[in-house]
mmCIF file of C-alpha atoms and ligand atoms in Angstrom:
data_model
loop_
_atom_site.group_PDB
_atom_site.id
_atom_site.type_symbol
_atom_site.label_atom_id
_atom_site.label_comp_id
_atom_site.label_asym_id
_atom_site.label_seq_id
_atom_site.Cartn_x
_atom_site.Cartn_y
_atom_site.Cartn_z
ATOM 1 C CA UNK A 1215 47.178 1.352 -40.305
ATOM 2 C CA UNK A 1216 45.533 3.849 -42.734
ATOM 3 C CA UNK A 1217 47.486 3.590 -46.438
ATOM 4 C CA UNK A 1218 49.432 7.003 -47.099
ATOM 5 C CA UNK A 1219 48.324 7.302 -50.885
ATOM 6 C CA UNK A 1220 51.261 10.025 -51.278
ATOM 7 C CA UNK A 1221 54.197 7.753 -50.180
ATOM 8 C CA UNK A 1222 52.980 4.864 -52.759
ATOM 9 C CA UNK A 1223 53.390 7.229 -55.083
ATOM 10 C CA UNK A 1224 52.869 11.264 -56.789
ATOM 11 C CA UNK A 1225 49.029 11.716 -58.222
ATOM 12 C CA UNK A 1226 50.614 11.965 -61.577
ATOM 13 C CA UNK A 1227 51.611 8.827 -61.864
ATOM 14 C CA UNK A 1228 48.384 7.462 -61.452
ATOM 15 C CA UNK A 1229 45.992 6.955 -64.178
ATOM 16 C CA UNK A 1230 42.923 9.281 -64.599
ATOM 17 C CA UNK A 1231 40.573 6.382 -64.213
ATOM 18 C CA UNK A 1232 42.112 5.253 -61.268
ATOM 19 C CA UNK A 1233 41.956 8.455 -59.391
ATOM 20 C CA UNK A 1234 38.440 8.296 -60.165
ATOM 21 C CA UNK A 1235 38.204 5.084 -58.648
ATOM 22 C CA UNK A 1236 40.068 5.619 -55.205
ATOM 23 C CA UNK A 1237 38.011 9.229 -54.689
ATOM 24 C CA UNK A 1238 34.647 7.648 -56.013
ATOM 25 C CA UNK A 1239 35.230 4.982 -53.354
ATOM 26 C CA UNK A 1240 36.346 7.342 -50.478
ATOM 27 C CA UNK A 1241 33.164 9.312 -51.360
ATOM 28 C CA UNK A 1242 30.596 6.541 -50.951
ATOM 29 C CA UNK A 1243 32.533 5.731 -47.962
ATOM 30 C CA UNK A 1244 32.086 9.323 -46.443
ATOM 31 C CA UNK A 1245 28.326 9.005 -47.664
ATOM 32 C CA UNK A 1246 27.589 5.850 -46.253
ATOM 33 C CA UNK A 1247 29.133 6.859 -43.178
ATOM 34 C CA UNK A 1248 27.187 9.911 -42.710
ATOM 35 C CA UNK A 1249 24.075 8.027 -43.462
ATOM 36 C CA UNK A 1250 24.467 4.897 -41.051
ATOM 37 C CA UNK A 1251 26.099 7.886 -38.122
ATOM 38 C CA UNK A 1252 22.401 7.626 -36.897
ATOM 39 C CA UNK A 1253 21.862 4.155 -36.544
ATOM 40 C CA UNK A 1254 25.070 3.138 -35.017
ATOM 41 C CA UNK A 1255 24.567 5.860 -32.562
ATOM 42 C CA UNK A 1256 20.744 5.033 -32.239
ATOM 43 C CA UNK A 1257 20.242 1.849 -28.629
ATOM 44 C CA UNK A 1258 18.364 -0.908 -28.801
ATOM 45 C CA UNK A 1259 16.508 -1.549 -25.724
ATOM 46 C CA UNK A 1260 14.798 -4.546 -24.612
ATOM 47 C CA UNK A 1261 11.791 -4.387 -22.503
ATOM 48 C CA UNK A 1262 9.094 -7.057 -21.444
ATOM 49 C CA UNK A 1263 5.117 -7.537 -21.084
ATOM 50 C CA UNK A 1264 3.576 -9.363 -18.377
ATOM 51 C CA UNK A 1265 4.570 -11.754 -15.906
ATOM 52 C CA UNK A 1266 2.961 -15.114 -14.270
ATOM 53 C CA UNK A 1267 3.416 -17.528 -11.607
ATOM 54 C CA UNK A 1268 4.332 -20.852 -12.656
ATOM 55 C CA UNK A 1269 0.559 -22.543 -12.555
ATOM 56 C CA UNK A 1270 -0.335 -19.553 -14.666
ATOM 57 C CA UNK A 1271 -2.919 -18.518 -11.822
ATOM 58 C CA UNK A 1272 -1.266 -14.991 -11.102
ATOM 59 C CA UNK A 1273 -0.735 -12.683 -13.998
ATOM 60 C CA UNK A 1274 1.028 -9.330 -13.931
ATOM 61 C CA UNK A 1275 -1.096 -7.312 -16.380
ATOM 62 C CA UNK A 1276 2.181 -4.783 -16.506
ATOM 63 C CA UNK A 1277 4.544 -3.390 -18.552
ATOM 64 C CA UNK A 1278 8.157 -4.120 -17.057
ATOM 65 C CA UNK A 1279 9.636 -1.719 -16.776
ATOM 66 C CA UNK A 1280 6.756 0.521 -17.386
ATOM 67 C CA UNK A 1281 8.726 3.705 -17.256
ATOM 68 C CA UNK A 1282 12.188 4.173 -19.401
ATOM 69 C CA UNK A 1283 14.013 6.670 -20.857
ATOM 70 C CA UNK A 1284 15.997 6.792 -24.365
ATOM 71 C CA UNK A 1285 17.272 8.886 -27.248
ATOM 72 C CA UNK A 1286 15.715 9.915 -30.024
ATOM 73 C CA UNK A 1287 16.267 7.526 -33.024
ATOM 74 C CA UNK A 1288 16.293 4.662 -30.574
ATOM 75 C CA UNK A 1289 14.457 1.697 -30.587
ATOM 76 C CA UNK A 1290 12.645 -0.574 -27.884
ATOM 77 C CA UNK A 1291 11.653 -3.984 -28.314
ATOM 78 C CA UNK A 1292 9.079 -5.485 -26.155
ATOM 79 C CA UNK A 1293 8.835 -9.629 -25.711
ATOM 80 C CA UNK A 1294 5.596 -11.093 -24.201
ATOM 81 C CA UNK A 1295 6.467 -12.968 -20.976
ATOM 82 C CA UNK A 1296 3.257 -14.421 -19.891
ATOM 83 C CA UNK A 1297 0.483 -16.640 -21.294
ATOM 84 C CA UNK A 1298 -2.349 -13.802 -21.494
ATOM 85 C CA UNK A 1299 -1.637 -12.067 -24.509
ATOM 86 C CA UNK A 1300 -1.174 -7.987 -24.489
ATOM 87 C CA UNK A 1301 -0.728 -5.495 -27.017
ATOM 88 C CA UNK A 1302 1.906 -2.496 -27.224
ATOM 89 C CA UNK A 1303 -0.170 0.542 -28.495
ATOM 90 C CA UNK A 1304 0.803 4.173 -28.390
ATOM 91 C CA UNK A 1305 -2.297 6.644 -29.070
ATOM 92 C CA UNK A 1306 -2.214 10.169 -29.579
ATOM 93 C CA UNK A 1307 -3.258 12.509 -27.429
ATOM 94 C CA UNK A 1308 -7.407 13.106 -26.691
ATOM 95 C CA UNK A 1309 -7.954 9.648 -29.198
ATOM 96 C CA UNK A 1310 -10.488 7.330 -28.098
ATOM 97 C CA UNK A 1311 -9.429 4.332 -26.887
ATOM 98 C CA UNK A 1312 -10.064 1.147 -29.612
ATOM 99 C CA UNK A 1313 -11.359 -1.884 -28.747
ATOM 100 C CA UNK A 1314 -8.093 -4.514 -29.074
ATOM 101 C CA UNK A 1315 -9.767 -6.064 -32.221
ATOM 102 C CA UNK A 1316 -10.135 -3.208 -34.301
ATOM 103 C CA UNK A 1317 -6.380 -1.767 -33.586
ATOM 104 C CA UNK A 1318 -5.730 1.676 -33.724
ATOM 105 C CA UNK A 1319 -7.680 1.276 -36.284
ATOM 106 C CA UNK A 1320 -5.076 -1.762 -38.056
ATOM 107 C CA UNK A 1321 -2.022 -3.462 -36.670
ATOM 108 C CA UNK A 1322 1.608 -3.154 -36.612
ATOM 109 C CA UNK A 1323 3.869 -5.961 -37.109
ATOM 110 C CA UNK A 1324 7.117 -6.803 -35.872
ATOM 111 C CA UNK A 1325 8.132 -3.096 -36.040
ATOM 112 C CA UNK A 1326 6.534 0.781 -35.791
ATOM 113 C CA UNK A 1327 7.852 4.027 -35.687
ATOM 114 C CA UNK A 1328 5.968 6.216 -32.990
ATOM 115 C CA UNK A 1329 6.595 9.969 -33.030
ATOM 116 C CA UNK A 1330 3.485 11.145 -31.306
ATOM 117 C CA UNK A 1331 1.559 12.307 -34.677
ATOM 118 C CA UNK A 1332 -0.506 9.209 -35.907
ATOM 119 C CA UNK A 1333 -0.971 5.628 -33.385
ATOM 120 C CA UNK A 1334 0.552 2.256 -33.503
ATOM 121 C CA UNK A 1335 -0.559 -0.779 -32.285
ATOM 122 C CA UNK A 1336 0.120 -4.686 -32.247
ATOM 123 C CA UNK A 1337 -2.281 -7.170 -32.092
ATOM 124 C CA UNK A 1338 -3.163 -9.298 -29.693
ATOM 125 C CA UNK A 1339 0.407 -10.438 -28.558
ATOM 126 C CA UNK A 1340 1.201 -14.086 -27.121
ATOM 127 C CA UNK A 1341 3.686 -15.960 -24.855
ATOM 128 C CA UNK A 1342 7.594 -14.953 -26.572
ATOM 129 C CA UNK A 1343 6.072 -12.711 -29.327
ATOM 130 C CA UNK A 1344 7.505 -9.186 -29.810
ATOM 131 C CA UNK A 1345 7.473 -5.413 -31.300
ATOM 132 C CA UNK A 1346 10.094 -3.186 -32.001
ATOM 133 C CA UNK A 1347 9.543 0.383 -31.840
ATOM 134 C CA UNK A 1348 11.670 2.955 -33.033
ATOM 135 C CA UNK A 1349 11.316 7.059 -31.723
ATOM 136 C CA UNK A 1350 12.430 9.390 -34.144
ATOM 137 C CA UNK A 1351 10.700 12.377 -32.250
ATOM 138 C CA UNK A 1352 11.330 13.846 -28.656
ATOM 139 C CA UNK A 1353 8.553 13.544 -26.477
ATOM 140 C CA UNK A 1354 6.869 11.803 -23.469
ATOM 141 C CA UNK A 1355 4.292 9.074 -24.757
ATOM 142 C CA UNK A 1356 2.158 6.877 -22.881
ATOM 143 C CA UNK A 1357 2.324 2.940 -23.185
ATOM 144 C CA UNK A 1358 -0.854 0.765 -22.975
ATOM 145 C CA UNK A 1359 -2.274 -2.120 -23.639
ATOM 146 C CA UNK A 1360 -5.870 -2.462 -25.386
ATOM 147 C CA UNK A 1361 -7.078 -5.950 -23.501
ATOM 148 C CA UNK A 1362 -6.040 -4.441 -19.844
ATOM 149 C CA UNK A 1363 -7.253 -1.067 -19.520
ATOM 150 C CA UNK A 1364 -5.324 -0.651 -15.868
ATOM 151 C CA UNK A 1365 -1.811 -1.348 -17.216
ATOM 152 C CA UNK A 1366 0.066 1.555 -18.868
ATOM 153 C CA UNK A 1367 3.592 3.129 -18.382
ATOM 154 C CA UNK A 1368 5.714 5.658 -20.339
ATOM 155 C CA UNK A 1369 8.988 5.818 -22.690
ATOM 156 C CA UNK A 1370 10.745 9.416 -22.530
ATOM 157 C CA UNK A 1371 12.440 10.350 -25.703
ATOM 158 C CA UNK A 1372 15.130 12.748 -24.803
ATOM 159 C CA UNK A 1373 17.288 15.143 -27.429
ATOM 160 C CA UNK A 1374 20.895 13.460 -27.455
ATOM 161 C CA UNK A 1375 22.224 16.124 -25.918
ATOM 162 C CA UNK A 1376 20.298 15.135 -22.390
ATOM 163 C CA UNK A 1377 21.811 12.336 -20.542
ATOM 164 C CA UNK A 1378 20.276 8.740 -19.904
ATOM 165 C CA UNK A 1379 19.209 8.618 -16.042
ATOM 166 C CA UNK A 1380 19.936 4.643 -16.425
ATOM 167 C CA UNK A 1381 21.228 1.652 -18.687
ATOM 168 C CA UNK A 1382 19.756 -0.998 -19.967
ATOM 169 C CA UNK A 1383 21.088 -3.707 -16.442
ATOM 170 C CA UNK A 1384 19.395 -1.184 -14.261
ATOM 171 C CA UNK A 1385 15.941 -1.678 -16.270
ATOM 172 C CA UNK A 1386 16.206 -5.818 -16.270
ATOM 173 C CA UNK A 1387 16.935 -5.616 -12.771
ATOM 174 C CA UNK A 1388 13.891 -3.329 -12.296
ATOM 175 C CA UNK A 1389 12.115 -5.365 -14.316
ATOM 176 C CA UNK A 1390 12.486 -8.739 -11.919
ATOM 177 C CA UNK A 1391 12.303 -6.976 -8.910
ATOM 178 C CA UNK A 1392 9.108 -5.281 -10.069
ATOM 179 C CA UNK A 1393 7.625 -8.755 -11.423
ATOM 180 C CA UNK A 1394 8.705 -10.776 -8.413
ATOM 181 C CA UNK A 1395 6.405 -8.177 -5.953
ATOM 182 C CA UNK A 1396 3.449 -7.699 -8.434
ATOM 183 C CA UNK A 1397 3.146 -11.644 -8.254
ATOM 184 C CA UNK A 1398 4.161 -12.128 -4.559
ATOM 185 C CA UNK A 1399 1.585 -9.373 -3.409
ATOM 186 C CA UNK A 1400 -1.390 -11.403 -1.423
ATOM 187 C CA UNK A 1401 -3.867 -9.563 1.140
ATOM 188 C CA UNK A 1402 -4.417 -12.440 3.329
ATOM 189 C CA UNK A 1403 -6.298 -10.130 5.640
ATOM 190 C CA UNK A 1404 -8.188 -8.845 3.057
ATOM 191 C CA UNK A 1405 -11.771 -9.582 3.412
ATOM 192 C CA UNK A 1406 -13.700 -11.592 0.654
ATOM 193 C CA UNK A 1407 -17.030 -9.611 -0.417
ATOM 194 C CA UNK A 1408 -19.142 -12.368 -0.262
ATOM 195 C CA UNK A 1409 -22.758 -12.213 1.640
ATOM 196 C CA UNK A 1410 -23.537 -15.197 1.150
ATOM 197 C CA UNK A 1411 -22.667 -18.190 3.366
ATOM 198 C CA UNK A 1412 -22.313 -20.504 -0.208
ATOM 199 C CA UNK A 1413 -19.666 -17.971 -1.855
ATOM 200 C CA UNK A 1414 -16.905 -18.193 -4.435
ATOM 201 C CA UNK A 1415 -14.985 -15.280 -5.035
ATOM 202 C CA UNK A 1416 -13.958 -15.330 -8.852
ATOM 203 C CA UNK A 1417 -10.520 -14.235 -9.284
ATOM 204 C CA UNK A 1418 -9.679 -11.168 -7.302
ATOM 205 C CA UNK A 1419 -6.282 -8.822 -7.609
ATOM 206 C CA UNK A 1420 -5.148 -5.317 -7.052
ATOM 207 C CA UNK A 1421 -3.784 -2.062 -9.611
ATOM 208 C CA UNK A 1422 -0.607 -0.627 -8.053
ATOM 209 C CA UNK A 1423 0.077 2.778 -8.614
ATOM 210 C CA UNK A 1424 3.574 3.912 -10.303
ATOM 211 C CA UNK A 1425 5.130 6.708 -11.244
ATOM 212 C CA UNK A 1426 4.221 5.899 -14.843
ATOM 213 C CA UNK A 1427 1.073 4.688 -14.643
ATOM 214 C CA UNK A 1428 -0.575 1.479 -13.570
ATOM 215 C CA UNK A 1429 0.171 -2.230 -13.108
ATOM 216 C CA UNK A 1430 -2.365 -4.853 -12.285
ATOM 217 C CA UNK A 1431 -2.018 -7.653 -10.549
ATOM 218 C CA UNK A 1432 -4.930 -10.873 -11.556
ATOM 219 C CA UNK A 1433 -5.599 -14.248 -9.826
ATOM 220 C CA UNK A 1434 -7.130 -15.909 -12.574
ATOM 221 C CA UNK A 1435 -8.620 -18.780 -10.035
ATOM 222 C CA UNK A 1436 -11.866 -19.059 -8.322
ATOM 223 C CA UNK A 1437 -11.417 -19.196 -4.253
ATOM 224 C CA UNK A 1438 -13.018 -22.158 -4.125
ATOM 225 C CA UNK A 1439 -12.652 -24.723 -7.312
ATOM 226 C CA UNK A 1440 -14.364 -27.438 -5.383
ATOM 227 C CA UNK A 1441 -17.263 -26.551 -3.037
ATOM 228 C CA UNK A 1442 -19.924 -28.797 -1.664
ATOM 229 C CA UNK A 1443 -23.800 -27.820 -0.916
ATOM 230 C CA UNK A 1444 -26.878 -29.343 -1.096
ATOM 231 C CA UNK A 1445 -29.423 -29.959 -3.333
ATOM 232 C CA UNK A 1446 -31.902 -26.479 -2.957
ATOM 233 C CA UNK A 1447 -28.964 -24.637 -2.436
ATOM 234 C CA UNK A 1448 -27.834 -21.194 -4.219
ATOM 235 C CA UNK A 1449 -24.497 -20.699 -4.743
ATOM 236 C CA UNK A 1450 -23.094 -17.259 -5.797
ATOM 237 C CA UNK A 1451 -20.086 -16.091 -7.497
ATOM 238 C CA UNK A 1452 -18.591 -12.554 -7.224
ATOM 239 C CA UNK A 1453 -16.069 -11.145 -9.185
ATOM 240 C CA UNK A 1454 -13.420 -9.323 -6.635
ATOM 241 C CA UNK A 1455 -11.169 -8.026 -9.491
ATOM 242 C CA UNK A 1456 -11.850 -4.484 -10.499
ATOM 243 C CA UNK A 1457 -10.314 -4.796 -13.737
ATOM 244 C CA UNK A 1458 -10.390 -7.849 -14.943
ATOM 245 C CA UNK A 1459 -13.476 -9.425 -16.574
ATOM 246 C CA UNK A 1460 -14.642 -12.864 -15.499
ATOM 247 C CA UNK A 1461 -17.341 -15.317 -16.254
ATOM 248 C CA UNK A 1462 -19.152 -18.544 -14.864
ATOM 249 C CA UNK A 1463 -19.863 -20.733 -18.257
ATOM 250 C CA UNK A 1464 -21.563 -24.269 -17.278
ATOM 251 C CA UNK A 1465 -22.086 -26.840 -20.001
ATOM 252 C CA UNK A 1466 -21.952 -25.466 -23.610
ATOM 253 C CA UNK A 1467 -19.378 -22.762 -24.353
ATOM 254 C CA UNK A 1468 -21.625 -19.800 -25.845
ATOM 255 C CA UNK A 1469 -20.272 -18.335 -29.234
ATOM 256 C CA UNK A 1470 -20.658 -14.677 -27.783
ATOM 257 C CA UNK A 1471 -19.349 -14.493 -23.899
ATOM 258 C CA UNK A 1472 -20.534 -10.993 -22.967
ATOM 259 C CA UNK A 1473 -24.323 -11.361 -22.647
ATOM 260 C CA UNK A 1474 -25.856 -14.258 -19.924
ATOM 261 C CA UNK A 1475 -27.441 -17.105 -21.734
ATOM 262 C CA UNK A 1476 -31.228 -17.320 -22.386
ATOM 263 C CA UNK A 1477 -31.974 -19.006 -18.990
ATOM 264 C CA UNK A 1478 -30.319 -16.417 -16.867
ATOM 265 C CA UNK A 1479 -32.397 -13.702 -15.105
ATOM 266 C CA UNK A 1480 -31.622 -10.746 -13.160
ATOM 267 C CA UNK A 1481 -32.351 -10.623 -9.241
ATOM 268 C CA UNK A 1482 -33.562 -7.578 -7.635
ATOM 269 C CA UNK A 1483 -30.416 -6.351 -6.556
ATOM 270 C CA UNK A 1484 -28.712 -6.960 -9.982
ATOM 271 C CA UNK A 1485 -26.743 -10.098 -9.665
ATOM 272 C CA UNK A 1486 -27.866 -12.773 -12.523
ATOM 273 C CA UNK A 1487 -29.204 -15.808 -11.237
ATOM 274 C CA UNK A 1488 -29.940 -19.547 -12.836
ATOM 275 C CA UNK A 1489 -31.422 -22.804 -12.206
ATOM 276 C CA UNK A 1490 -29.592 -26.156 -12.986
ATOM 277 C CA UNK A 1491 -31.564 -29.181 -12.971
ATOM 278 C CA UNK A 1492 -28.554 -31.888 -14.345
ATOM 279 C CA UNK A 1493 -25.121 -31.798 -14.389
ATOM 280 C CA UNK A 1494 -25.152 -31.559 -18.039
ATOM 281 C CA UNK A 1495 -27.306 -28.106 -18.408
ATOM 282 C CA UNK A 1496 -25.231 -25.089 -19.937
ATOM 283 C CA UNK A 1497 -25.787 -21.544 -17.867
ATOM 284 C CA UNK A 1498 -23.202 -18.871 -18.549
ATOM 285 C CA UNK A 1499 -23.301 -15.557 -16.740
ATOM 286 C CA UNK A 1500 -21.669 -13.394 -19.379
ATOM 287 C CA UNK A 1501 -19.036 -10.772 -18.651
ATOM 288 C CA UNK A 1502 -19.096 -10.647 -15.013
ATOM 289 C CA UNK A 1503 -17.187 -6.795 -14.495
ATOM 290 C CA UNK A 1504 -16.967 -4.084 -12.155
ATOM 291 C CA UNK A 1505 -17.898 -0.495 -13.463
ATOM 292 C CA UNK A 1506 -14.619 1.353 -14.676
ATOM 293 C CA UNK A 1507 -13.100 4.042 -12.872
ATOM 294 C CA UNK A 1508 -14.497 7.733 -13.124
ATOM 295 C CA UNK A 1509 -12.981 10.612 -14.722
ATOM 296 C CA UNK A 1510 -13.668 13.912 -15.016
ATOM 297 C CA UNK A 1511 -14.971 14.531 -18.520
ATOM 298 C CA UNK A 1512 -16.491 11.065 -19.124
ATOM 299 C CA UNK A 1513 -20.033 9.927 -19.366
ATOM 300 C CA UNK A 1514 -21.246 7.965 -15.966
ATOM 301 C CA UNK A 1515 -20.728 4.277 -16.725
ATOM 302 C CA UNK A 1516 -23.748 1.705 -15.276
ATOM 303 C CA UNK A 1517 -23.440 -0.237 -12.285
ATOM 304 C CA UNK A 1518 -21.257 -3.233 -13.058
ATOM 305 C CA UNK A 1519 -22.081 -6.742 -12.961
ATOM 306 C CA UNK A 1520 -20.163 -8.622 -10.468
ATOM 307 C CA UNK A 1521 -22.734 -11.341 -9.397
ATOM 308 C CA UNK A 1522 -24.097 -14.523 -10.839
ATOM 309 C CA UNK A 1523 -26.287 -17.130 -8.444
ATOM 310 C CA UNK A 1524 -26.896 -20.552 -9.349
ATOM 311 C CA UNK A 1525 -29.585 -22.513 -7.763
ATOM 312 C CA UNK A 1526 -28.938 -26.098 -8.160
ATOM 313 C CA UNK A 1527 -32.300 -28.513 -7.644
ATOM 314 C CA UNK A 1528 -30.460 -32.095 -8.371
ATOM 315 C CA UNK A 1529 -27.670 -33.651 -6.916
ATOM 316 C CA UNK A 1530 -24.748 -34.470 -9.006
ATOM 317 C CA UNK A 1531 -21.215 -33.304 -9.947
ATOM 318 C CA UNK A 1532 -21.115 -29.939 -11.958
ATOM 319 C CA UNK A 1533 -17.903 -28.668 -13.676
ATOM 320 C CA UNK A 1534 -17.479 -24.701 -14.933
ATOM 321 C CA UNK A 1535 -14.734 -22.833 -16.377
ATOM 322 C CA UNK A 1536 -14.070 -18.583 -16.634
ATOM 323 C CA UNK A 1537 -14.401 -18.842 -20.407
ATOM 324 C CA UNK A 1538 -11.838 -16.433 -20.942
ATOM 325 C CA UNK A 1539 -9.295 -17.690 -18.316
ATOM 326 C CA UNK A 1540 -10.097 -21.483 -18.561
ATOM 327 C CA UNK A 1541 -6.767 -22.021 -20.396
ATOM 328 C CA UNK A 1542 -4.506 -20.563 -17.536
ATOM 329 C CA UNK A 1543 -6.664 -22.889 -15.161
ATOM 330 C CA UNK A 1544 -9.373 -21.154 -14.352
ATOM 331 C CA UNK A 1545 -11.945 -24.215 -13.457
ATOM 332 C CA UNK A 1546 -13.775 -25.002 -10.236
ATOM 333 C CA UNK A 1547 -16.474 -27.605 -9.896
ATOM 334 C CA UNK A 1548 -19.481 -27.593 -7.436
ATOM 335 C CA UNK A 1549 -20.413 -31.010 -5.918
ATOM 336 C CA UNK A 1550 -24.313 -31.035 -4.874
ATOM 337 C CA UNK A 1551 -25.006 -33.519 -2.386
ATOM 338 C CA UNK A 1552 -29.181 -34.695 -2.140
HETATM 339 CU CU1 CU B 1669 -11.485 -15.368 -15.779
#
């Protein structure tokens, strides 16, 4: 029950001082009050990047959800769910898209404030890491993530006076049902794109459309991870994912992956080719990766690289990784028989 100062007793029988005291004290109440108003009224929500299958082999490349709606002065903090690492970046309008290294340029930590005039970005984020951002500005921004260039959604920062379309139970609900089909989604009749009779499809996946943008989803595997042929033989590996970059690395682990090593050269048609004499030569393809999609306004990108034949003159065991996916499992090994 609130005191009644005026039944405890007349103002004139209190002290000067003390009067100061009790209206000092109700007056950095009232200001504190008024200044915090904001922040109690301002949500947290909670949001998450990326999903995987337990053996790590499927990866959701996808914000979930990738489309929400909040208040100005609210905050959203994303958490990492899956072992490829993403970033949370928020550019402005007609910038140039960063490569994930250099940031936006520089990194946030822990927390941002977005409010459409000047970027933010996180760094390469891992497995259970997290951002909070905070929206002081109305506005419709676009969410994406530097390493994935097909995986992008959208926050809507309404005026207080607009009501929520939904709470924060509908978007983790959303948020498993839209990670359980990303990572269910398989096109058995799907046909691989191989030409060849001695073929390994490396990884392979699809970008799903939504009303915010785009998720992606990425079999980090190769079709075959243990294939037999015989010494003469060419083998060839094709990359079926149109987003997601690739390589075949045997041997020694080159310190830059995008360019093939020395000892690879270029068939006719473009696909990289090399010759391995023991099981213990090194060849490495370097990025293996589709052309990006077209849009009006942007220069015409080359012909990707999807192709890398190996010839393989000896009999023998041979092991390879996907340099960058080797760590989510991505390993297959080609048994030459004389
Ligand atoms: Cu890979």
């Amino acid at each position: 029950m609130a005191p009644n100062l005026g039944q405890q007793s007349s103002a004139r029988h209190i002290p000067t001082h003390h009067l100061f005291n009790i209206f000092g004290k109700l007056h950095l109440m009232f200001v504190a009050g008024f200044l915090l108003l904001p922040q109690l009224l301002a949500a947290q929500w909670n949001a998450t990047v990326g999903a995987e299958s337990n053996d790590l082999g499927r990866q959701a490349l996808a914000f979930l959800p990738n489309e929400i709606w909040i208040h100005t002065g609210d905050s959203i903090t994303w958490t990492v769910e899956a072992t490829e690492p993403h970033t949370i970046t928020f550019l402005t309008d007609g910038q140039i898209r960063p490569p994930f290294n250099v940031g936006c340029p520089g990194f946030s930590a822990g927390s941002a404030v977005f409010d459409g005039s000047s970027c933010i970005t996180s760094a390469l984020l891992f497995k259970d890491a997290k951002i909070t951002v905070t929206f002081p500005v109305a506005g419709n921004f676009k969410l994406d993530c530097l390493l994935h260039s097909d995986m992008t959604g959208i926050v809507h920062v309404l005026d207080p006076s607009q009501r929520l379309p939904h709470d924060q139970e509908f978007y983790d609900r959303l948020t498993q049902t839209e990670a359980t089909a990303l990572l269910a989604d398989r096109d058995t009749t799907k046909p691989k794109h191989l030409h060849s009779k001695n073929g390994v499809a490396v990884g392979g996946g699809e970008v799903v459309a939504t009303g915010a943008g785009t998720d992606t989803l990425s079999v980090m595997r190769f079709s075959d991870p243990v294939i037999t042929v015989h010494a003469g033989d060419t083998l060839e590996w094709t990359n079926e994912d149109s987003t997601t970059t690739h390589t075949v690395t045997f041997g020694t682990e080159p310190q830059d992956l995008v360019p093939p090593s020395p000892n690879v050269t270029v068939d006719h048609d473009g696909a990289r080719h090399a010759v391995l004499n023991a099981p213990s030569d090194s060849a490495h393809s370097g990025f293996l990766q589709a052309a990006p999609q077209d849009r009006v306004g942007l220069a015409q990108a080359p012909p990707g690289v999807t192709r890398f034949r190996v010839t393989f003159s000896k009999p023998g065991i041979y092991p390879y990784i996907c340099a960058l996916h080797d760590g989510l499992g991505m390993r297959g090994k080609v048994v030459v028989l004389p």
